[in-house]
XYZ file of C-alpha atoms in Angstrom:
232
model
C 84.298 110.253 151.115
C 87.122 109.281 153.049
C 90.300 108.181 151.348
C 90.265 104.563 152.020
C 86.735 104.319 150.544
C 87.934 106.474 147.491
C 91.197 103.777 146.935
C 88.837 100.987 147.317
C 86.559 102.677 144.408
C 89.824 103.128 142.280
C 90.908 99.533 142.746
C 87.443 98.404 141.558
C 87.195 100.931 138.623
C 90.717 99.675 137.658
C 90.481 95.918 138.082
C 87.000 95.727 136.359
C 88.168 97.947 133.376
C 91.466 95.827 133.427
C 89.123 92.578 132.658
C 86.935 94.260 130.181
C 90.092 95.163 128.559
C 91.300 91.811 128.582
C 87.692 90.478 127.410
C 88.046 92.780 124.565
C 91.428 91.495 123.221
C 90.370 88.096 123.569
C 87.057 88.922 121.455
C 89.520 90.481 118.991
C 91.592 87.325 118.685
C 88.536 85.111 118.697
C 87.146 87.010 115.881
C 90.355 87.355 113.809
C 90.566 83.366 114.243
C 87.227 83.223 112.857
C 87.950 85.232 109.858
C 90.836 83.220 108.993
C 89.435 79.764 109.619
C 85.665 80.580 108.357
C 85.070 79.300 104.690
C 81.435 80.592 104.188
C 81.616 84.236 103.993
C 82.058 84.133 100.117
C 78.835 82.070 99.997
C 76.623 83.987 101.938
C 77.241 87.652 100.987
C 74.105 89.169 102.096
C 75.452 88.799 105.969
C 78.836 90.278 105.210
C 78.135 93.654 107.078
C 77.040 91.942 110.040
C 79.303 88.425 109.627
C 79.722 87.121 113.211
C 83.587 87.532 113.033
C 83.713 90.928 111.531
C 81.287 92.029 114.147
C 83.471 90.543 116.774
C 86.693 92.274 115.867
C 84.951 95.792 115.468
C 83.438 95.430 118.804
C 86.278 93.849 120.444
C 88.694 96.496 119.269
C 86.514 99.432 120.275
C 85.902 98.007 123.922
C 89.502 97.454 124.129
C 90.437 101.158 123.482
C 87.828 102.437 125.743
C 88.450 100.276 128.501
C 92.401 101.131 128.216
C 91.179 104.703 128.888
C 88.983 103.729 131.772
C 92.308 101.973 133.420
C 94.429 104.968 133.087
C 91.736 107.174 133.955
C 91.604 105.379 137.355
C 95.437 105.226 137.882
C 96.060 108.898 137.274
C 92.757 109.944 138.998
C 92.060 111.960 136.056
C 88.687 113.489 135.668
C 89.050 114.431 132.053
C 89.772 110.798 131.134
C 87.254 109.300 133.362
C 84.426 111.498 131.649
C 85.407 110.695 128.093
C 85.346 106.972 129.271
C 82.130 107.393 130.607
C 80.509 109.049 127.406
C 82.231 106.702 125.094
C 81.267 103.682 127.193
C 77.709 104.633 127.348
C 77.428 105.054 123.453
C 79.124 101.961 123.076
C 76.713 100.271 125.370
C 73.876 101.593 123.371
C 75.478 100.413 119.913
C 75.740 96.859 121.757
C 72.049 96.870 122.855
C 71.095 97.667 119.211
C 73.566 95.055 118.068
C 71.928 92.389 120.201
C 68.607 93.220 118.777
C 69.597 93.400 115.168
C 71.142 89.674 116.011
C 67.963 88.585 117.194
C 66.010 89.709 114.282
C 68.391 88.043 111.930
C 68.646 84.995 113.484
C 64.502 84.802 113.137
C 64.885 85.874 109.305
C 67.979 84.078 108.391
C 66.079 81.424 106.206
C 65.159 84.257 103.850
C 68.387 85.136 102.775
C 70.217 81.838 103.018
C 68.581 79.824 100.135
C 69.192 82.969 97.680
C 72.717 83.261 98.429
C 73.477 79.844 98.386
C 71.541 79.063 95.001
C 73.639 82.007 93.563
C 76.616 80.560 94.447
C 76.020 76.956 93.256
C 75.009 78.366 90.028
C 78.179 80.343 89.641
C 80.321 77.300 90.834
C 78.343 75.199 87.948
C 78.740 77.676 85.298
C 82.484 78.542 85.983
C 85.444 77.066 84.236
C 88.207 75.422 85.709
C 90.407 78.655 86.757
C 87.578 80.955 87.649
C 85.668 81.847 90.735
C 88.052 79.434 92.872
C 87.078 80.955 96.067
C 83.426 80.076 95.942
C 84.298 76.467 94.529
C 86.855 76.123 97.350
C 84.233 77.425 99.950
C 81.324 75.456 98.665
C 83.641 72.070 98.467
C 84.708 72.870 102.190
C 81.056 73.125 103.471
C 79.908 70.084 101.487
C 82.907 68.258 102.994
C 82.576 69.678 106.806
C 78.593 69.037 106.883
C 78.646 66.292 104.863
C 75.997 67.479 102.641
C 75.374 67.865 98.826
C 73.935 70.975 96.984
C 71.593 73.470 98.419
C 68.396 71.447 98.724
C 70.248 67.906 97.713
C 72.392 66.548 95.396
C 69.940 67.138 92.213
C 70.781 70.875 92.581
C 73.928 69.858 90.531
C 71.913 68.714 87.511
C 74.526 65.831 86.928
C 77.614 67.813 87.318
C 78.389 66.564 90.854
C 81.754 67.714 92.589
C 83.838 65.338 94.708
C 83.342 67.307 97.559
C 79.910 65.244 97.966
C 81.325 61.892 97.999
C 80.401 59.930 100.847
C 82.961 57.244 101.235
C 86.084 56.315 99.594
C 86.938 55.564 97.011
C 85.826 58.916 95.442
C 88.244 58.981 92.546
C 86.095 56.075 90.686
C 83.307 56.717 87.918
C 80.506 55.455 90.263
C 80.625 56.483 93.871
C 78.025 57.318 96.531
C 77.244 61.014 97.500
C 75.521 62.612 100.329
C 71.704 63.168 99.469
C 70.818 65.687 101.986
C 71.469 69.434 101.085
C 73.646 71.944 102.877
C 70.706 74.528 103.529
C 69.315 73.484 106.644
C 72.639 72.544 108.180
C 74.134 75.843 107.523
C 71.211 77.653 108.830
C 71.428 75.772 111.716
C 75.428 76.626 112.257
C 74.801 80.474 111.685
C 71.982 80.374 114.012
C 73.714 79.062 116.677
C 76.801 81.408 115.751
C 74.485 84.468 115.738
C 72.992 83.535 119.024
C 76.359 82.901 120.924
C 77.635 86.143 119.497
C 74.478 87.961 120.852
C 74.892 86.453 124.221
C 78.575 87.451 124.409
C 77.346 90.941 123.538
C 74.680 90.723 126.367
C 77.698 89.563 128.849
C 79.971 92.380 127.676
C 76.868 94.827 128.285
C 76.545 93.734 131.851
C 80.485 93.894 132.696
C 80.598 97.757 131.127
C 77.293 98.567 133.225
C 79.096 97.559 136.403
C 82.041 99.609 135.331
C 79.723 102.539 134.541
C 77.917 102.382 137.961
C 81.499 102.234 139.918
C 82.712 105.233 137.813
C 80.442 107.552 138.504
C 80.822 107.901 142.434
C 84.810 107.870 141.914
C 84.219 110.789 139.268
C 81.586 112.748 141.446
C 84.160 112.530 144.179
C 87.020 113.946 141.918
C 84.592 116.889 140.805
C 83.659 117.893 144.250
C 87.503 117.876 145.611
C 88.639 119.825 142.574
C 90.550 116.750 141.534
C 91.666 115.299 138.197
C 93.046 117.525 135.824
C 96.731 117.831 137.132
């Protein structure tokens, strides 16, 4: 393999891994933004370990670190860094593939967990005092206000103690006011399903980019091995 071909491969490896690093950094920032602004985590506790925002932050952090190793391995023509990059990226790709399958399965079984978690949160809201469980109360109020819904299946779930966040139109501080009649269950299920599908699609896109990086790294590493380069 002549030098110009090696330089071309180096440029491709460095460029693609730098692009992968930027994608990872963007994914981390997006996940942090979702974690800060998401108001639903306390209501649906079953999904916490694979909550979209949590998964995005962890995946983005690992991708950023691994691709950083690939960029410097290409710059320094270091075989040790490139083989570590290859192994770590291969393992990461397998994990991402498994994550994609998990998201697909959970998007189909999401109904099983949602109703139970939301009903539990509603009962805690109803039975809590004014100063207790404020996080669940604030999150449930935010959900009802944002999605324009009331209760889990409908306004009847509150059994007469309807919070002001169910109010449909001003004035809401009067004794008698109009409330939203539709429950939040279906709307939240749709919102979570869209988030899981979009997160799964992002993981697939990252998987494809990493596969290209892996494919281009192999011939470059083989060239360094044949020439005895890369450990200086």
